[in-house]
Amino acid sequence: MKLPAEATLRMVATFVAAFGIGVATYITIADSGGGAPACIAGGSGCQTVADSIYSHLLGVNIAVLGIVGYALLLVAALLRGDTARMAGFGLSLVGFGYSVYLTYLELFKIEAICQWCVASAVLMTVLFGLNALRMLAYVGRPA
Amino acid sequence: MSASEGRRRVLLQLGSAAVFLAIVAVAVLIVVSANQTSGGDVSLEDVGAVKRELRGIPQSGLVLGDPRSKVTLYEFGDLKCPVCKAFSEGIVPEVIDSKVRGGEAKIGFKSFTIIDAESAPAGAAAIAAGAQGRGWSFIELFYRNQGLETSHYVNDEFLTAIARGAGVPDIGAWNRDRKSVATLAEVKRTSEEARRLGFTGTPSFAVDGPATKGIEALGTPGSAGTLEEAIDAAG
């Protein structure tokens, strides 16, 4: 099977990371107003998740951490070379791992699903896949 | 093996190690989280509503409002009292919006335990939350989730859930504080203060300001307007 060109992987990762910044920014703005992101299909899952103690880490809304994470992934996707490849892989691995943990919390601790958090988890999973492929296929090779 | 292939192999090994560490970290997080059941099984109402109601208003101890405000309205309440709950949902929010939010007055809560033996630990838990800047959030959230007056719902699990919902940052310190002799003595002291002021039921209100001679008893006014007039007269 022919692997996609690194430029293609970087371009897709750039778009996904930019989309992720949008999603995380929306969650941050909705929460900072004392409310919660609006669930597209109604329901109160987003309110329940936003009101839970897990929505903040050391006093910081985790959506803000999400914005920072996606922004760093965007930079890693825009840059060439092994440093960017490894940084993109490492960052997306942390983001993916944390998304797995947050999804676990939603399902088993908070017992509510927020569609925006799921959207972010999906985007982070895609970014992890793209960055893992970029690292496996191109690390140690000329940019 | 060429130098570039050697470098590639090292970087791939680093990547593999990172994946392994990430799997271990997530597993540890999930196991630790799964064992934290205290307070996690009580589902709370209105966490968001309380957050919105108090957003942007300073909290210090059990006092809500700008510390520079010269007038202080005091509520002597029992967290298990259903009438106090009705006041906290109907009358007090009006006063918060009209007088406290703008900095004209601040409002303080003092425990006046009259219901049963669970009233004192509830009041102490509020004081301990106040020590971490979440006193009024705790009080409001407790009222919103108050159980039946005659039932015994004020246990560790319920109080912990309220503290978590109120955003108390250090639950360990809050637990130590709320059980301390000094905190329980404070609840007793404010209850005695209420009796000295002539109060016999909750909620009872008092006001303190430049135009009052110390703290003056207001009793249980029937409307927010009466409390607002008392604040104006005390200023």
Tab-separated table of C-alpha atoms in Angstrom:
chain	number	residue	atom	x	y	z
A	1	MET	CA	0.000	0.000	0.000
A	2	LYS	CA	1.328	3.376	-0.942
A	3	LEU	CA	1.723	5.709	2.038
A	4	PRO	CA	0.376	9.243	1.707
A	5	ALA	CA	2.991	11.913	1.109
A	6	GLU	CA	4.173	13.712	4.242
A	7	ALA	CA	2.932	16.994	2.784
A	8	THR	CA	-0.572	15.516	2.547
A	9	LEU	CA	-0.461	14.269	6.143
A	10	ARG	CA	0.721	17.696	7.318
A	11	MET	CA	-1.963	19.509	5.365
A	12	VAL	CA	-4.782	17.324	6.724
A	13	ALA	CA	-3.356	17.618	10.268
A	14	THR	CA	-3.287	21.424	9.875
A	15	PHE	CA	-6.991	21.525	8.993
A	16	VAL	CA	-7.985	19.089	11.757
A	17	ALA	CA	-5.970	21.018	14.378
A	18	ALA	CA	-7.549	24.310	13.240
A	19	PHE	CA	-10.991	22.712	13.520
A	20	GLY	CA	-10.040	21.448	16.993
A	21	ILE	CA	-9.109	24.988	18.072
A	22	GLY	CA	-12.597	26.072	16.958
A	23	VAL	CA	-14.352	23.330	18.947
A	24	ALA	CA	-12.266	23.913	22.104
A	25	THR	CA	-12.761	27.688	21.823
A	26	TYR	CA	-16.524	27.245	21.572
A	27	ILE	CA	-16.569	25.034	24.693
A	28	THR	CA	-14.407	27.580	26.580
A	29	ILE	CA	-16.596	30.548	25.625
A	30	ALA	CA	-19.832	28.675	26.440
A	31	ASP	CA	-18.489	27.618	29.841
A	32	SER	CA	-17.049	31.032	30.733
A	33	GLY	CA	-20.568	32.487	30.512
A	34	GLY	CA	-21.585	30.206	33.379
A	35	GLY	CA	-23.423	27.931	30.998
A	36	ALA	CA	-22.472	24.995	28.857
A	37	PRO	CA	-22.091	24.230	25.156
A	38	ALA	CA	-25.450	23.682	23.483
A	39	CYS	CA	-26.064	20.071	22.593
A	40	ILE	CA	-26.942	19.849	18.913
A	41	ALA	CA	-29.697	17.288	19.456
A	42	GLY	CA	-30.896	18.826	22.720
A	43	GLY	CA	-30.500	17.139	26.088
A	44	SER	CA	-28.468	18.271	29.057
A	45	GLY	CA	-25.329	16.160	28.655
A	46	CYS	CA	-23.119	19.162	27.963
A	47	GLN	CA	-24.477	21.040	31.007
A	48	THR	CA	-23.878	18.003	33.231
A	49	VAL	CA	-20.317	17.568	31.950
A	50	ALA	CA	-19.547	21.310	32.179
A	51	ASP	CA	-20.837	21.426	35.768
A	52	SER	CA	-18.852	18.377	36.877
A	53	ILE	CA	-15.654	18.689	38.883
A	54	TYR	CA	-13.800	17.076	35.982
A	55	SER	CA	-14.354	20.076	33.684
A	56	HIS	CA	-11.486	21.928	35.365
A	57	LEU	CA	-7.934	20.836	36.040
A	58	LEU	CA	-6.149	22.829	38.763
A	59	GLY	CA	-8.714	25.574	38.302
A	60	VAL	CA	-8.249	25.767	34.530
A	61	ASN	CA	-11.070	24.790	32.195
A	62	ILE	CA	-9.800	21.746	30.314
A	63	ALA	CA	-11.138	23.260	27.087
A	64	VAL	CA	-8.465	25.960	27.491
A	65	LEU	CA	-5.866	23.189	27.691
A	66	GLY	CA	-7.480	21.836	24.536
A	67	ILE	CA	-6.981	25.141	22.715
A	68	VAL	CA	-3.305	25.145	23.728
A	69	GLY	CA	-2.888	21.502	22.662
A	70	TYR	CA	-4.514	21.998	19.258
A	71	ALA	CA	-2.494	25.193	18.692
A	72	LEU	CA	0.762	23.330	19.385
A	73	LEU	CA	-0.356	20.509	17.071
A	74	LEU	CA	-1.117	23.099	14.393
A	75	VAL	CA	2.420	24.472	14.712
A	76	ALA	CA	3.875	20.944	14.580
A	77	ALA	CA	1.885	20.238	11.412
A	78	LEU	CA	3.123	23.424	9.763
A	79	LEU	CA	6.802	22.757	10.479
A	80	ARG	CA	9.117	20.319	8.701
A	81	GLY	CA	11.736	17.979	10.110
A	82	ASP	CA	12.181	15.373	12.810
A	83	THR	CA	11.601	17.758	15.725
A	84	ALA	CA	8.167	18.651	14.369
A	85	ARG	CA	7.406	14.988	13.582
A	86	MET	CA	8.308	13.823	17.098
A	87	ALA	CA	6.631	16.818	18.773
A	88	GLY	CA	3.448	16.254	16.768
A	89	PHE	CA	3.472	12.578	17.686
A	90	GLY	CA	4.175	13.210	21.380
A	91	LEU	CA	1.571	15.977	21.708
A	92	SER	CA	-1.127	14.043	19.889
A	93	LEU	CA	-0.317	10.972	21.997
A	94	VAL	CA	-0.841	12.988	25.200
A	95	GLY	CA	-4.017	14.527	23.745
A	96	PHE	CA	-5.328	11.159	22.628
A	97	GLY	CA	-4.565	9.536	26.001
A	98	TYR	CA	-6.277	12.382	27.844
A	99	SER	CA	-9.279	12.146	25.496
A	100	VAL	CA	-9.569	8.416	26.295
A	101	TYR	CA	-9.521	9.270	30.000
A	102	LEU	CA	-12.133	12.030	29.598
A	103	THR	CA	-14.398	9.751	27.580
A	104	TYR	CA	-14.078	7.156	30.346
A	105	LEU	CA	-15.100	9.851	32.885
A	106	GLU	CA	-18.114	10.843	30.798
A	107	LEU	CA	-19.296	7.255	30.435
A	108	PHE	CA	-18.608	5.887	33.898
A	109	LYS	CA	-18.195	8.776	36.358
A	110	ILE	CA	-20.249	11.724	35.114
A	111	GLU	CA	-22.680	9.418	33.308
A	112	ALA	CA	-23.425	12.018	30.645
A	113	ILE	CA	-22.130	12.527	27.137
A	114	CYS	CA	-21.279	15.947	25.764
A	115	GLN	CA	-21.309	15.945	21.981
A	116	TRP	CA	-18.710	18.710	21.787
A	117	CYS	CA	-16.327	16.731	23.996
A	118	VAL	CA	-16.893	13.665	21.806
A	119	ALA	CA	-16.200	15.809	18.721
A	120	SER	CA	-12.940	16.951	20.273
A	121	ALA	CA	-12.011	13.369	21.184
A	122	VAL	CA	-12.632	12.266	17.583
A	123	LEU	CA	-10.503	15.127	16.223
A	124	MET	CA	-7.695	14.283	18.646
A	125	THR	CA	-7.895	10.612	17.608
A	126	VAL	CA	-7.597	11.605	13.935
A	127	LEU	CA	-4.632	13.850	14.778
A	128	PHE	CA	-2.967	11.013	16.663
A	129	GLY	CA	-3.437	8.723	13.650
A	130	LEU	CA	-2.009	11.314	11.251
A	131	ASN	CA	0.957	12.137	13.477
A	132	ALA	CA	1.690	8.470	14.215
A	133	LEU	CA	1.696	7.715	10.500
A	134	ARG	CA	3.910	10.735	9.815
A	135	MET	CA	6.346	9.662	12.499
A	136	LEU	CA	6.452	5.977	11.536
A	137	ALA	CA	6.841	6.644	7.829
A	138	TYR	CA	9.068	9.695	7.725
A	139	VAL	CA	11.040	10.152	10.959
A	140	GLY	CA	14.815	10.048	10.348
A	141	ARG	CA	14.260	10.759	6.683
A	142	PRO	CA	14.937	14.018	4.842
A	143	ALA	CA	12.161	16.614	5.178
B	1	MET	CA	23.368	0.455	8.854
B	2	SER	CA	23.654	4.085	7.744
B	3	ALA	CA	23.724	6.949	10.226
B	4	SER	CA	20.285	8.136	9.111
B	5	GLU	CA	18.808	4.652	9.548
B	6	GLY	CA	20.363	4.452	13.013
B	7	ARG	CA	18.844	7.813	13.929
B	8	ARG	CA	15.485	6.683	12.564
B	9	ARG	CA	15.630	3.527	14.670
B	10	VAL	CA	16.398	5.521	17.843
B	11	LEU	CA	13.520	7.943	17.191
B	12	LEU	CA	11.108	5.070	16.556
B	13	GLN	CA	12.207	3.448	19.802
B	14	LEU	CA	11.548	6.753	21.570
B	15	GLY	CA	8.086	6.860	20.013
B	16	SER	CA	7.366	3.298	21.162
B	17	ALA	CA	8.463	4.149	24.695
B	18	ALA	CA	6.186	7.198	24.665
B	19	VAL	CA	3.225	5.035	23.602
B	20	PHE	CA	3.971	2.574	26.385
B	21	LEU	CA	4.203	5.384	28.976
B	22	ALA	CA	0.957	6.934	27.711
B	23	ILE	CA	-0.903	3.609	28.064
B	24	VAL	CA	0.403	3.217	31.621
B	25	ALA	CA	-0.525	6.854	32.500
B	26	VAL	CA	-4.094	6.502	31.203
B	27	ALA	CA	-4.508	3.164	33.013
B	28	VAL	CA	-3.290	4.723	36.288
B	29	LEU	CA	-5.617	7.732	35.858
B	30	ILE	CA	-8.608	5.456	35.275
B	31	VAL	CA	-7.790	3.185	38.230
B	32	VAL	CA	-7.266	6.164	40.578
B	33	SER	CA	-10.447	7.816	39.341
B	34	ALA	CA	-12.467	4.596	39.680
B	35	ASN	CA	-11.494	4.382	43.349
B	36	GLN	CA	-12.642	7.938	44.102
B	37	THR	CA	-16.246	7.223	44.984
B	38	SER	CA	-16.632	9.619	47.885
B	39	GLY	CA	-19.264	12.150	46.942
B	40	GLY	CA	-19.362	10.873	43.419
B	41	ASP	CA	-22.603	8.967	43.705
B	42	VAL	CA	-24.772	11.878	44.827
B	43	SER	CA	-26.252	13.651	41.845
B	44	LEU	CA	-26.716	17.373	42.407
B	45	GLU	CA	-29.236	19.817	41.038
B	46	ASP	CA	-28.532	23.375	39.913
B	47	VAL	CA	-24.727	23.382	40.063
B	48	GLY	CA	-24.741	25.557	36.937
B	49	ALA	CA	-27.518	27.807	38.212
B	50	VAL	CA	-25.624	28.573	41.432
B	51	LYS	CA	-22.448	29.161	39.447
B	52	ARG	CA	-24.271	31.667	37.239
B	53	GLU	CA	-25.980	33.376	40.170
B	54	LEU	CA	-22.715	34.023	42.019
B	55	ARG	CA	-20.408	34.583	39.078
B	56	GLY	CA	-18.228	37.657	39.479
B	57	ILE	CA	-19.166	38.347	43.126
B	58	PRO	CA	-16.271	38.089	45.616
B	59	GLN	CA	-16.583	35.490	48.386
B	60	SER	CA	-14.603	35.636	51.594
B	61	GLY	CA	-15.369	33.235	54.415
B	62	LEU	CA	-19.163	33.134	54.567
B	63	VAL	CA	-19.490	36.674	53.241
B	64	LEU	CA	-20.607	37.384	49.714
B	65	GLY	CA	-19.859	40.744	48.142
B	66	ASP	CA	-17.291	43.497	47.933
B	67	PRO	CA	-15.315	43.501	51.235
B	68	ARG	CA	-15.224	47.326	51.036
B	69	SER	CA	-19.028	47.587	51.308
B	70	LYS	CA	-19.902	49.396	54.507
B	71	VAL	CA	-23.242	47.662	55.038
B	72	THR	CA	-23.491	43.963	55.847
B	73	LEU	CA	-26.737	42.024	55.823
B	74	TYR	CA	-26.564	38.845	57.897
B	75	GLU	CA	-28.668	35.757	57.393
B	76	PHE	CA	-28.892	33.543	60.440
B	77	GLY	CA	-29.895	30.255	58.866
B	78	ASP	CA	-29.982	26.515	59.267
B	79	LEU	CA	-28.997	24.656	56.121
B	80	LYS	CA	-31.613	21.981	56.907
B	81	CYS	CA	-34.407	24.549	57.215
B	82	PRO	CA	-36.926	24.454	54.349
B	83	VAL	CA	-37.975	28.082	54.888
B	84	CYS	CA	-34.318	29.120	54.522
B	85	LYS	CA	-34.253	27.191	51.244
B	86	ALA	CA	-37.345	29.105	50.063
B	87	PHE	CA	-35.675	32.407	51.014
B	88	SER	CA	-32.445	31.414	49.272
B	89	GLU	CA	-34.342	30.749	46.070
B	90	GLY	CA	-36.867	33.582	46.203
B	91	ILE	CA	-35.853	36.577	48.280
B	92	VAL	CA	-32.070	36.441	48.733
B	93	PRO	CA	-31.254	36.352	44.978
B	94	GLU	CA	-33.216	39.611	44.534
B	95	VAL	CA	-31.139	41.266	47.254
B	96	ILE	CA	-27.931	39.868	45.763
B	97	ASP	CA	-28.832	41.352	42.393
B	98	SER	CA	-30.020	44.719	43.668
B	99	LYS	CA	-27.556	45.409	46.480
B	100	VAL	CA	-24.670	42.935	46.605
B	101	ARG	CA	-23.638	42.593	42.966
B	102	GLY	CA	-23.192	46.366	42.613
B	103	GLY	CA	-21.134	46.592	45.812
B	104	GLU	CA	-23.686	48.541	47.861
B	105	ALA	CA	-23.784	45.860	50.552
B	106	LYS	CA	-22.402	42.443	51.337
B	107	ILE	CA	-24.281	39.499	52.782
B	108	GLY	CA	-22.965	37.139	55.419
B	109	PHE	CA	-24.266	33.764	56.528
B	110	LYS	CA	-24.217	32.699	60.157
B	111	SER	CA	-25.333	29.288	61.322
B	112	PHE	CA	-28.286	29.209	63.683
B	113	THR	CA	-28.856	25.501	64.300
B	114	ILE	CA	-32.462	24.737	65.158
B	115	ILE	CA	-33.512	21.650	63.163
B	116	ASP	CA	-31.567	18.639	64.450
B	117	ALA	CA	-28.134	17.164	65.153
B	118	GLU	CA	-27.191	17.320	61.455
B	119	SER	CA	-27.530	21.109	61.375
B	120	ALA	CA	-24.198	21.741	63.117
B	121	PRO	CA	-22.022	19.553	60.843
B	122	ALA	CA	-23.771	21.133	57.847
B	123	GLY	CA	-22.967	24.620	59.154
B	124	ALA	CA	-19.378	23.586	59.892
B	125	ALA	CA	-19.003	22.232	56.364
B	126	ALA	CA	-20.112	25.625	55.029
B	127	ILE	CA	-17.546	27.431	57.195
B	128	ALA	CA	-14.824	25.057	55.954
B	129	ALA	CA	-15.878	25.741	52.352
B	130	GLY	CA	-15.720	29.452	53.167
B	131	ALA	CA	-12.111	29.029	54.264
B	132	GLN	CA	-11.389	28.080	50.644
B	133	GLY	CA	-13.420	30.925	49.139
B	134	ARG	CA	-16.456	28.790	48.309
B	135	GLY	CA	-18.665	29.440	51.330
B	136	TRP	CA	-21.593	31.060	49.593
B	137	SER	CA	-21.441	28.586	46.694
B	138	PHE	CA	-21.664	25.785	49.263
B	139	ILE	CA	-24.634	27.371	51.069
B	140	GLU	CA	-26.596	28.030	47.878
B	141	LEU	CA	-25.899	24.574	46.474
B	142	PHE	CA	-26.829	22.935	49.774
B	143	TYR	CA	-30.176	24.750	49.810
B	144	ARG	CA	-30.856	23.773	46.180
B	145	ASN	CA	-30.245	20.104	47.060
B	146	GLN	CA	-31.777	20.134	50.509
B	147	GLY	CA	-33.492	16.915	51.593
B	148	LEU	CA	-36.613	16.504	53.695
B	149	GLU	CA	-36.359	18.289	57.039
B	150	THR	CA	-37.002	15.094	58.970
B	151	SER	CA	-34.735	12.819	56.938
B	152	HIS	CA	-31.108	12.116	57.711
B	153	TYR	CA	-29.323	12.889	54.498
B	154	VAL	CA	-26.474	15.087	55.776
B	155	ASN	CA	-23.754	12.456	55.672
B	156	ASP	CA	-20.137	12.583	54.470
B	157	GLU	CA	-21.113	11.592	50.956
B	158	PHE	CA	-23.756	14.323	50.611
B	159	LEU	CA	-21.544	17.038	52.104
B	160	THR	CA	-18.605	16.003	49.919
B	161	ALA	CA	-20.766	16.119	46.816
B	162	ILE	CA	-21.924	19.641	47.735
B	163	ALA	CA	-18.322	20.716	48.390
B	164	ARG	CA	-17.176	19.314	45.061
B	165	GLY	CA	-20.124	20.897	43.265
B	166	ALA	CA	-19.373	24.217	44.954
B	167	GLY	CA	-15.833	24.001	43.608
B	168	VAL	CA	-13.970	23.616	46.915
B	169	PRO	CA	-10.454	23.057	45.591
B	170	ASP	CA	-8.888	21.042	48.431
B	171	ILE	CA	-11.367	18.437	49.687
B	172	GLY	CA	-8.794	16.954	52.100
B	173	ALA	CA	-8.265	20.297	53.870
B	174	TRP	CA	-12.025	20.963	53.825
B	175	ASN	CA	-12.633	17.592	55.508
B	176	ARG	CA	-10.126	18.386	58.248
B	177	ASP	CA	-11.535	21.905	58.718
B	178	ARG	CA	-15.182	20.955	58.963
B	179	LYS	CA	-14.483	18.397	61.690
B	180	SER	CA	-12.183	20.635	63.717
B	181	VAL	CA	-13.133	21.748	67.215
B	182	ALA	CA	-12.681	25.409	66.235
B	183	THR	CA	-15.130	25.179	63.319
B	184	LEU	CA	-17.804	23.393	65.331
B	185	ALA	CA	-17.291	25.964	68.118
B	186	GLU	CA	-17.898	28.741	65.565
B	187	VAL	CA	-21.262	27.184	64.665
B	188	LYS	CA	-22.162	27.116	68.357
B	189	ARG	CA	-21.002	30.720	68.776
B	190	THR	CA	-23.144	32.082	65.923
B	191	SER	CA	-26.168	30.117	67.166
B	192	GLU	CA	-25.736	31.744	70.578
B	193	GLU	CA	-25.352	35.129	68.882
B	194	ALA	CA	-28.710	34.552	67.139
B	195	ARG	CA	-30.402	33.812	70.455
B	196	ARG	CA	-28.846	36.923	72.012
B	197	LEU	CA	-30.352	38.961	69.165
B	198	GLY	CA	-33.734	37.537	70.139
B	199	PHE	CA	-34.178	35.239	67.150
B	200	THR	CA	-36.294	32.133	67.628
B	201	GLY	CA	-36.534	30.806	64.074
B	202	THR	CA	-34.727	30.678	60.749
B	203	PRO	CA	-34.020	32.444	58.574
B	204	SER	CA	-33.571	35.582	60.633
B	205	PHE	CA	-31.806	38.633	59.336
B	206	ALA	CA	-29.726	41.400	60.850
B	207	VAL	CA	-27.932	44.395	59.421
B	208	ASP	CA	-24.767	46.244	60.325
B	209	GLY	CA	-23.679	49.540	58.819
B	210	PRO	CA	-22.530	53.121	59.501
B	211	ALA	CA	-26.049	54.177	60.523
B	212	THR	CA	-26.718	51.255	62.885
B	213	LYS	CA	-25.602	50.818	66.450
B	214	GLY	CA	-23.736	47.588	65.879
B	215	ILE	CA	-25.612	44.621	64.474
B	216	GLU	CA	-29.380	45.253	64.470
B	217	ALA	CA	-31.972	42.487	64.317
B	218	LEU	CA	-34.503	42.580	61.471
B	219	GLY	CA	-36.299	39.309	62.153
B	220	THR	CA	-37.766	37.470	59.182
B	221	PRO	CA	-38.922	40.046	56.624
B	222	GLY	CA	-41.496	38.881	54.137
B	223	SER	CA	-39.972	40.451	51.064
B	224	ALA	CA	-36.735	41.445	49.387
B	225	GLY	CA	-37.957	45.047	49.462
B	226	THR	CA	-37.928	45.113	53.269
B	227	LEU	CA	-34.341	43.854	53.326
B	228	GLU	CA	-33.343	46.403	50.677
B	229	GLU	CA	-34.883	49.229	52.723
B	230	ALA	CA	-32.998	48.025	55.806
B	231	ILE	CA	-29.751	48.069	53.816
B	232	ASP	CA	-30.483	51.612	52.590
B	233	ALA	CA	-31.248	52.783	56.125
B	234	ALA	CA	-28.039	51.234	57.478
B	235	GLY	CA	-25.790	52.875	54.879
